[in-house]
mmCIF file with all atom_site columns, C-alpha atoms in Angstrom:
data_model
loop_
_atom_site.group_PDB
_atom_site.id
_atom_site.type_symbol
_atom_site.label_atom_id
_atom_site.label_alt_id
_atom_site.label_comp_id
_atom_site.label_asym_id
_atom_site.label_entity_id
_atom_site.label_seq_id
_atom_site.pdbx_PDB_ins_code
_atom_site.Cartn_x
_atom_site.Cartn_y
_atom_site.Cartn_z
_atom_site.occupancy
_atom_site.B_iso_or_equiv
_atom_site.pdbx_formal_charge
_atom_site.auth_seq_id
_atom_site.auth_comp_id
_atom_site.auth_asym_id
_atom_site.auth_atom_id
_atom_site.pdbx_PDB_model_num
ATOM 1   C CA . MET A 1 1   ? -11.523 -3.532  3.905   1.00 0.00 ? 431 MET A CA 1
ATOM 2   C CA . ARG A 1 2   ? -12.140 -6.590  1.790   1.00 0.00 ? 432 ARG A CA 1
ATOM 3   C CA . LEU A 1 3   ? -15.710 -7.266  0.698   1.00 0.00 ? 433 LEU A CA 1
ATOM 4   C CA . THR A 1 4   ? -16.867 -10.627 1.993   1.00 0.00 ? 434 THR A CA 1
ATOM 5   C CA . LEU A 1 5   ? -20.225 -12.292 2.493   1.00 0.00 ? 435 LEU A CA 1
ATOM 6   C CA . GLN A 1 6   ? -19.939 -11.535 6.198   1.00 0.00 ? 436 GLN A CA 1
ATOM 7   C CA . MET A 1 7   ? -19.526 -7.839  5.348   1.00 0.00 ? 437 MET A CA 1
ATOM 8   C CA . LEU A 1 8   ? -22.611 -7.867  3.127   1.00 0.00 ? 438 LEU A CA 1
ATOM 9   C CA . ILE A 1 9   ? -24.659 -9.197  6.036   1.00 0.00 ? 439 ILE A CA 1
ATOM 10  C CA . SER A 1 10  ? -23.054 -6.975  8.642   1.00 0.00 ? 440 SER A CA 1
ATOM 11  C CA . HIS A 1 11  ? -26.121 -6.030  10.735  1.00 0.00 ? 441 HIS A CA 1
ATOM 12  C CA . GLY A 1 12  ? -24.719 -2.576  11.341  1.00 0.00 ? 442 GLY A CA 1
ATOM 13  C CA . ARG A 1 13  ? -21.099 -3.587  11.962  1.00 0.00 ? 443 ARG A CA 1
ATOM 14  C CA . VAL A 1 14  ? -18.959 -1.938  9.325   1.00 0.00 ? 444 VAL A CA 1
ATOM 15  C CA . ALA A 1 15  ? -15.490 -2.129  10.907  1.00 0.00 ? 445 ALA A CA 1
ATOM 16  C CA . ARG A 1 16  ? -13.330 -5.086  11.833  1.00 0.00 ? 446 ARG A CA 1
ATOM 17  C CA . LYS A 1 17  ? -13.150 -5.937  15.508  1.00 0.00 ? 447 LYS A CA 1
ATOM 18  C CA . MET A 1 18  ? -9.458  -5.851  16.282  1.00 0.00 ? 448 MET A CA 1
ATOM 19  C CA . GLY A 1 19  ? -8.780  -5.677  19.971  1.00 0.00 ? 449 GLY A CA 1
ATOM 20  C CA . LEU A 1 20  ? -10.898 -5.254  23.052  1.00 0.00 ? 450 LEU A CA 1
ATOM 21  C CA . GLY A 1 21  ? -13.284 -2.547  21.882  1.00 0.00 ? 451 GLY A CA 1
ATOM 22  C CA . PRO A 1 22  ? -13.708 0.508   19.695  1.00 0.00 ? 452 PRO A CA 1
ATOM 23  C CA . GLU A 1 23  ? -11.343 2.673   21.733  1.00 0.00 ? 453 GLU A CA 1
ATOM 24  C CA . SER A 1 24  ? -8.532  0.108   21.668  1.00 0.00 ? 454 SER A CA 1
ATOM 25  C CA . ARG A 1 25  ? -9.112  -0.369  17.914  1.00 0.00 ? 455 ARG A CA 1
ATOM 26  C CA . ILE A 1 26  ? -8.699  3.361   17.263  1.00 0.00 ? 456 ILE A CA 1
ATOM 27  C CA . ASN A 1 27  ? -5.605  3.520   19.487  1.00 0.00 ? 457 ASN A CA 1
ATOM 28  C CA . MET A 1 28  ? -4.062  0.562   17.693  1.00 0.00 ? 458 MET A CA 1
ATOM 29  C CA . LEU A 1 29  ? -4.754  2.144   14.299  1.00 0.00 ? 459 LEU A CA 1
ATOM 30  C CA . ARG A 1 30  ? -3.279  5.450   15.498  1.00 0.00 ? 460 ARG A CA 1
ATOM 31  C CA . ASN A 1 31  ? -0.114  3.699   16.689  1.00 0.00 ? 461 ASN A CA 1
ATOM 32  C CA . LEU A 1 32  ? 0.248   1.780   13.415  1.00 0.00 ? 462 LEU A CA 1
ATOM 33  C CA . LEU A 1 33  ? -0.303  4.951   11.395  1.00 0.00 ? 463 LEU A CA 1
ATOM 34  C CA . THR A 1 34  ? 2.242   6.840   13.488  1.00 0.00 ? 464 THR A CA 1
ATOM 35  C CA . GLY A 1 35  ? 4.782   4.069   12.906  1.00 0.00 ? 465 GLY A CA 1
ATOM 36  C CA . LEU A 1 36  ? 4.055   4.110   9.185   1.00 0.00 ? 466 LEU A CA 1
ATOM 37  C CA . VAL A 1 37  ? 4.603   7.860   8.925   1.00 0.00 ? 467 VAL A CA 1
ATOM 38  C CA . ARG A 1 38  ? 7.776   7.677   11.027  1.00 0.00 ? 468 ARG A CA 1
ATOM 39  C CA . HIS A 1 39  ? 9.425   4.690   9.317   1.00 0.00 ? 469 HIS A CA 1
ATOM 40  C CA . GLU A 1 40  ? 7.521   4.687   5.987   1.00 0.00 ? 470 GLU A CA 1
ATOM 41  C CA . ARG A 1 41  ? 7.398   0.879   6.150   1.00 0.00 ? 471 ARG A CA 1
ATOM 42  C CA . ILE A 1 42  ? 5.868   -1.357  8.826   1.00 0.00 ? 472 ILE A CA 1
ATOM 43  C CA . GLU A 1 43  ? 5.451   -5.083  9.260   1.00 0.00 ? 473 GLU A CA 1
ATOM 44  C CA . THR A 1 44  ? 2.258   -6.216  10.953  1.00 0.00 ? 474 THR A CA 1
ATOM 45  C CA . ILE A 1 45  ? -0.602  -8.711  10.783  1.00 0.00 ? 475 ILE A CA 1
ATOM 46  C CA . TYR A 1 46  ? -2.326  -8.700  7.389   1.00 0.00 ? 476 TYR A CA 1
ATOM 47  C CA . THR A 1 47  ? -5.759  -7.632  8.655   1.00 0.00 ? 477 THR A CA 1
ATOM 48  C CA . ARG A 1 48  ? -4.280  -4.727  10.597  1.00 0.00 ? 478 ARG A CA 1
ATOM 49  C CA . ALA A 1 49  ? -2.250  -3.612  7.584   1.00 0.00 ? 479 ALA A CA 1
ATOM 50  C CA . ASP A 1 50  ? -5.307  -3.852  5.366   1.00 0.00 ? 480 ASP A CA 1
ATOM 51  C CA . GLU A 1 51  ? -7.341  -1.799  7.831   1.00 0.00 ? 481 GLU A CA 1
ATOM 52  C CA . VAL A 1 52  ? -4.737  0.914   8.439   1.00 0.00 ? 482 VAL A CA 1
ATOM 53  C CA . ARG A 1 53  ? -4.081  1.283   4.715   1.00 0.00 ? 483 ARG A CA 1
ATOM 54  C CA . PHE A 1 54  ? -7.356  3.171   4.217   1.00 0.00 ? 484 PHE A CA 1
ATOM 55  C CA . TYR A 1 55  ? -6.498  5.636   6.981   1.00 0.00 ? 485 TYR A CA 1
ATOM 56  C CA . ALA A 1 56  ? -2.958  6.110   5.679   1.00 0.00 ? 486 ALA A CA 1
ATOM 57  C CA . GLU A 1 57  ? -4.279  7.044   2.247   1.00 0.00 ? 487 GLU A CA 1
ATOM 58  C CA . LYS A 1 58  ? -6.887  9.414   3.731   1.00 0.00 ? 488 LYS A CA 1
ATOM 59  C CA . LEU A 1 59  ? -4.211  11.086  5.843   1.00 0.00 ? 489 LEU A CA 1
ATOM 60  C CA . ILE A 1 60  ? -2.147  11.804  2.729   1.00 0.00 ? 490 ILE A CA 1
ATOM 61  C CA . ASP A 1 61  ? -5.249  13.174  0.990   1.00 0.00 ? 491 ASP A CA 1
ATOM 62  C CA . TYR A 1 62  ? -5.746  15.610  3.867   1.00 0.00 ? 492 TYR A CA 1
ATOM 63  C CA . ALA A 1 63  ? -2.028  16.467  3.993   1.00 0.00 ? 493 ALA A CA 1
ATOM 64  C CA . LYS A 1 64  ? -2.055  17.395  0.287   1.00 0.00 ? 494 LYS A CA 1
ATOM 65  C CA . LYS A 1 65  ? -4.467  20.233  1.154   1.00 0.00 ? 495 LYS A CA 1
ATOM 66  C CA . GLY A 1 66  ? -1.615  21.891  3.034   1.00 0.00 ? 496 GLY A CA 1
ATOM 67  C CA . ASP A 1 67  ? -0.797  22.728  6.634   1.00 0.00 ? 497 ASP A CA 1
ATOM 68  C CA . THR A 1 68  ? -2.909  25.886  6.461   1.00 0.00 ? 498 THR A CA 1
ATOM 69  C CA . ASP A 1 69  ? -6.105  23.824  6.122   1.00 0.00 ? 499 ASP A CA 1
ATOM 70  C CA . GLU A 1 70  ? -7.755  23.539  9.537   1.00 0.00 ? 500 GLU A CA 1
ATOM 71  C CA . LYS A 1 71  ? -9.342  20.111  8.965   1.00 0.00 ? 501 LYS A CA 1
ATOM 72  C CA . ALA A 1 72  ? -6.078  18.675  7.646   1.00 0.00 ? 502 ALA A CA 1
ATOM 73  C CA . MET A 1 73  ? -4.255  19.842  10.781  1.00 0.00 ? 503 MET A CA 1
ATOM 74  C CA . LYS A 1 74  ? -6.971  18.376  13.034  1.00 0.00 ? 504 LYS A CA 1
ATOM 75  C CA . MET A 1 75  ? -6.802  15.023  11.267  1.00 0.00 ? 505 MET A CA 1
ATOM 76  C CA . ALA A 1 76  ? -3.001  14.947  11.430  1.00 0.00 ? 506 ALA A CA 1
ATOM 77  C CA . SER A 1 77  ? -2.926  15.847  15.111  1.00 0.00 ? 507 SER A CA 1
ATOM 78  C CA . PHE A 1 78  ? -5.569  13.208  15.887  1.00 0.00 ? 508 PHE A CA 1
ATOM 79  C CA . TRP A 1 79  ? -4.086  10.297  13.931  1.00 0.00 ? 509 TRP A CA 1
ATOM 80  C CA . LEU A 1 80  ? -0.404  10.915  14.717  1.00 0.00 ? 510 LEU A CA 1
ATOM 81  C CA . THR A 1 81  ? 0.372   10.207  18.359  1.00 0.00 ? 511 THR A CA 1
ATOM 82  C CA . GLU A 1 82  ? 3.843   11.769  18.038  1.00 0.00 ? 512 GLU A CA 1
ATOM 83  C CA . LYS A 1 83  ? 3.366   15.438  17.201  1.00 0.00 ? 513 LYS A CA 1
ATOM 84  C CA . ASP A 1 84  ? 6.904   15.828  15.799  1.00 0.00 ? 514 ASP A CA 1
ATOM 85  C CA . LEU A 1 85  ? 5.720   13.809  12.746  1.00 0.00 ? 515 LEU A CA 1
ATOM 86  C CA . VAL A 1 86  ? 3.161   16.412  11.638  1.00 0.00 ? 516 VAL A CA 1
ATOM 87  C CA . PRO A 1 87  ? 5.794   18.499  9.767   1.00 0.00 ? 517 PRO A CA 1
ATOM 88  C CA . LYS A 1 88  ? 7.118   15.344  8.092   1.00 0.00 ? 518 LYS A CA 1
ATOM 89  C CA . LEU A 1 89  ? 3.620   14.553  6.890   1.00 0.00 ? 519 LEU A CA 1
ATOM 90  C CA . PHE A 1 90  ? 3.108   17.995  5.362   1.00 0.00 ? 520 PHE A CA 1
ATOM 91  C CA . LYS A 1 91  ? 6.653   18.759  4.169   1.00 0.00 ? 521 LYS A CA 1
ATOM 92  C CA . VAL A 1 92  ? 7.932   15.337  3.042   1.00 0.00 ? 522 VAL A CA 1
ATOM 93  C CA . LEU A 1 93  ? 5.088   12.912  2.329   1.00 0.00 ? 523 LEU A CA 1
ATOM 94  C CA . ALA A 1 94  ? 2.481   15.287  0.873   1.00 0.00 ? 524 ALA A CA 1
ATOM 95  C CA . PRO A 1 95  ? 4.836   16.799  -1.770  1.00 0.00 ? 525 PRO A CA 1
ATOM 96  C CA . ARG A 1 96  ? 5.945   13.289  -2.754  1.00 0.00 ? 526 ARG A CA 1
ATOM 97  C CA . PHE A 1 97  ? 2.392   12.419  -3.781  1.00 0.00 ? 527 PHE A CA 1
ATOM 98  C CA . GLU A 1 98  ? 1.340   15.764  -5.307  1.00 0.00 ? 528 GLU A CA 1
ATOM 99  C CA . THR A 1 99  ? 1.032   14.286  -8.797  1.00 0.00 ? 529 THR A CA 1
ATOM 100 C CA . GLN A 1 100 ? -0.825  11.150  -7.667  1.00 0.00 ? 530 GLN A CA 1
ATOM 101 C CA . THR A 1 101 ? -4.540  11.105  -6.929  1.00 0.00 ? 531 THR A CA 1
ATOM 102 C CA . HIS A 1 102 ? -4.739  7.743   -5.154  1.00 0.00 ? 532 HIS A CA 1
ATOM 103 C CA . SER A 1 103 ? -2.787  4.591   -4.233  1.00 0.00 ? 533 SER A CA 1
ATOM 104 C CA . TYR A 1 104 ? -0.065  6.044   -2.040  1.00 0.00 ? 534 TYR A CA 1
ATOM 105 C CA . THR A 1 105 ? 0.665   2.774   -0.228  1.00 0.00 ? 535 THR A CA 1
ATOM 106 C CA . ARG A 1 106 ? 1.863   -0.670  -1.237  1.00 0.00 ? 536 ARG A CA 1
ATOM 107 C CA . MET A 1 107 ? 1.106   -3.850  0.675   1.00 0.00 ? 537 MET A CA 1
ATOM 108 C CA . ALA A 1 108 ? 2.929   -7.153  0.289   1.00 0.00 ? 538 ALA A CA 1
ATOM 109 C CA . ARG A 1 109 ? 2.236   -10.489 1.927   1.00 0.00 ? 539 ARG A CA 1
ATOM 110 C CA . LEU A 1 110 ? 4.882   -12.149 4.065   1.00 0.00 ? 540 LEU A CA 1
ATOM 111 C CA . PRO A 1 111 ? 5.061   -15.752 5.237   1.00 0.00 ? 541 PRO A CA 1
ATOM 112 C CA . ASN A 1 112 ? 2.944   -16.593 8.258   1.00 0.00 ? 542 ASN A CA 1
ATOM 113 C CA . ARG A 1 113 ? 4.413   -16.046 11.699  1.00 0.00 ? 543 ARG A CA 1
ATOM 114 C CA . GLU A 1 114 ? 6.253   -19.054 13.061  1.00 0.00 ? 544 GLU A CA 1
ATOM 115 C CA . ASN A 1 115 ? 4.975   -18.935 16.638  1.00 0.00 ? 545 ASN A CA 1
ATOM 116 C CA . LEU A 1 116 ? 1.731   -20.387 17.971  1.00 0.00 ? 546 LEU A CA 1
ATOM 117 C CA . ASP A 1 117 ? -0.804  -18.191 16.198  1.00 0.00 ? 547 ASP A CA 1
ATOM 118 C CA . ARG A 1 118 ? 0.586   -18.577 12.629  1.00 0.00 ? 548 ARG A CA 1
ATOM 119 C CA . ALA A 1 119 ? -0.919  -15.199 11.747  1.00 0.00 ? 549 ALA A CA 1
ATOM 120 C CA . LYS A 1 120 ? -0.796  -13.908 8.169   1.00 0.00 ? 550 LYS A CA 1
ATOM 121 C CA . MET A 1 121 ? 1.805   -11.161 7.991   1.00 0.00 ? 551 MET A CA 1
ATOM 122 C CA . ALA A 1 122 ? 2.168   -8.216  5.634   1.00 0.00 ? 552 ALA A CA 1
ATOM 123 C CA . VAL A 1 123 ? 4.388   -5.226  4.950   1.00 0.00 ? 553 VAL A CA 1
ATOM 124 C CA . LEU A 1 124 ? 2.721   -1.863  4.443   1.00 0.00 ? 554 LEU A CA 1
ATOM 125 C CA . GLU A 1 125 ? 4.777   0.979   3.011   1.00 0.00 ? 555 GLU A CA 1
ATOM 126 C CA . TYR A 1 126 ? 4.437   4.388   1.429   1.00 0.00 ? 556 TYR A CA 1
ATOM 127 C CA . LYS A 1 127 ? 5.506   4.389   -2.206  1.00 0.00 ? 557 LYS A CA 1
ATOM 128 C CA . GLY A 1 128 ? 8.723   6.201   -3.007  1.00 0.00 ? 558 GLY A CA 1
ATOM 129 C CA . ASN A 1 129 ? 10.405  5.452   0.316   1.00 0.00 ? 559 ASN A CA 1
ATOM 130 C CA . PRO A 1 130 ? 14.219  5.214   0.556   1.00 0.00 ? 560 PRO A CA 1
ATOM 131 C CA . PHE A 1 131 ? 14.250  1.494   1.369   1.00 0.00 ? 561 PHE A CA 1
ATOM 132 C CA . PRO A 1 132 ? 15.128  -1.285  -1.091  1.00 0.00 ? 562 PRO A CA 1
ATOM 133 C CA . PRO A 1 133 ? 12.061  -2.488  -3.024  1.00 0.00 ? 563 PRO A CA 1
ATOM 134 C CA . LEU A 1 134 ? 9.965   -5.330  -1.642  1.00 0.00 ? 564 LEU A CA 1
ATOM 135 C CA . TYR A 1 135 ? 9.786   -6.997  -5.030  1.00 0.00 ? 565 TYR A CA 1
ATOM 136 C CA . PRO A 1 136 ? 13.020  -7.315  -7.008  1.00 0.00 ? 566 PRO A CA 1
ATOM 137 C CA . VAL A 1 137 ? 13.075  -5.517  -10.334 1.00 0.00 ? 567 VAL A CA 1
ATOM 138 C CA . LYS A 1 138 ? 12.552  -8.010  -13.132 1.00 0.00 ? 568 LYS A CA 1
ATOM 139 C CA . LYS A 1 139 ? 15.346  -8.015  -15.662 1.00 0.00 ? 569 LYS A CA 1
ATOM 140 C CA . LYS A 1 140 ? 14.620  -8.521  -19.328 1.00 0.00 ? 570 LYS A CA 1
ATOM 141 C CA . ASN A 1 141 ? 16.235  -11.792 -20.307 1.00 0.00 ? 571 ASN A CA 1
ATOM 142 C CA . LYS A 1 142 ? 16.450  -12.595 -24.000 1.00 0.00 ? 572 LYS A CA 1
ATOM 143 C CA . LEU A 1 143 ? 16.861  -16.303 -23.305 1.00 0.00 ? 573 LEU A CA 1
ATOM 144 C CA . THR A 1 144 ? 13.475  -16.997 -21.696 1.00 0.00 ? 574 THR A CA 1
ATOM 145 C CA . LEU A 1 145 ? 11.044  -19.183 -23.617 1.00 0.00 ? 575 LEU A CA 1
ATOM 146 C CA . ILE A 1 146 ? 8.498   -16.438 -24.177 1.00 0.00 ? 576 ILE A CA 1
ATOM 147 C CA . ASN A 1 147 ? 11.091  -13.997 -25.445 1.00 0.00 ? 577 ASN A CA 1
ATOM 148 C CA . GLN A 1 148 ? 12.519  -16.617 -27.815 1.00 0.00 ? 578 GLN A CA 1
ATOM 149 C CA . LEU A 1 149 ? 9.042   -17.424 -29.176 1.00 0.00 ? 579 LEU A CA 1
ATOM 150 C CA . LEU A 1 150 ? 8.270   -13.742 -29.635 1.00 0.00 ? 580 LEU A CA 1
ATOM 151 C CA . LYS A 1 151 ? 11.585  -13.225 -31.414 1.00 0.00 ? 581 LYS A CA 1
ATOM 152 C CA . GLY A 1 152 ? 10.798  -16.084 -33.822 1.00 0.00 ? 582 GLY A CA 1
ATOM 153 C CA . TYR A 1 153 ? 7.299   -14.737 -34.431 1.00 0.00 ? 583 TYR A CA 1
ATOM 154 C CA . ARG A 1 154 ? 8.621   -11.258 -35.200 1.00 0.00 ? 584 ARG A CA 1
ATOM 155 C CA . GLU A 1 155 ? 11.203  -12.680 -37.603 1.00 0.00 ? 585 GLU A CA 1
ATOM 156 C CA . GLU A 1 156 ? 8.508   -14.689 -39.429 1.00 0.00 ? 586 GLU A CA 1
ATOM 157 C CA . ARG A 1 157 ? 6.294   -11.607 -39.698 1.00 0.00 ? 587 ARG A CA 1
ATOM 158 C CA . ALA A 1 158 ? 9.206   -9.574  -41.043 1.00 0.00 ? 588 ALA A CA 1
ATOM 159 C CA . GLN A 1 159 ? 9.937   -12.274 -43.683 1.00 0.00 ? 589 GLN A CA 1
ATOM 160 C CA . GLN A 1 160 ? 6.264   -12.406 -44.688 1.00 0.00 ? 590 GLN A CA 1
ATOM 161 C CA . ALA A 1 161 ? 6.129   -8.630  -44.991 1.00 0.00 ? 591 ALA A CA 1
ATOM 162 C CA . ALA A 1 162 ? 9.332   -8.628  -47.058 1.00 0.00 ? 592 ALA A CA 1
ATOM 163 C CA . GLY A 1 163 ? 7.951   -11.395 -49.303 1.00 0.00 ? 593 GLY A CA 1
ATOM 164 C CA . LYS A 1 164 ? 4.737   -9.488  -49.976 1.00 0.00 ? 594 LYS A CA 1
ATOM 165 C CA . GLY A 1 165 ? 6.669   -6.279  -50.693 1.00 0.00 ? 595 GLY A CA 1
ATOM 166 C CA . VAL A 1 166 ? 8.890   -7.982  -53.356 1.00 0.00 ? 596 VAL A CA 1
ATOM 167 C CA . GLY A 1 167 ? 5.947   -9.716  -55.101 1.00 0.00 ? 597 GLY A CA 1
ATOM 168 C CA . ASN A 1 168 ? 4.035   -6.471  -55.738 1.00 0.00 ? 598 ASN A CA 1
#
């Protein structure tokens, strides 16, 4: 959740209101989390993606404890509406993030929706998924202005160092 002035003066409200009430909010988050575990990448409204991201990371933290941990199994069975995804969580996703301690998800902004509401859109994905990357890999190009300036600077430094070495 993003920290805003409205959050600082929350008067007891600590969660975003997304939907009709607290039960529909939890159900929506459960459905989004189930879709994220199943497909490993989802496209949704930015605020929903930002909200479900916290729960997705917590679910991985619990899954890393193993399927023998009682609390981890309870959390997985509560948050995943499709029970056939529980083994995937423990056998595929948890081992993928064994070496990491945090930041298991990546979120990227998309252009706003084109229909009437013009809602901000985002893609939420687990890192290390088999899909093509959201951001293209930047290639090192020797012809860019910065690289040319750095090359000239390095050559000048090398000439200065060579000049000082000959004079001594």
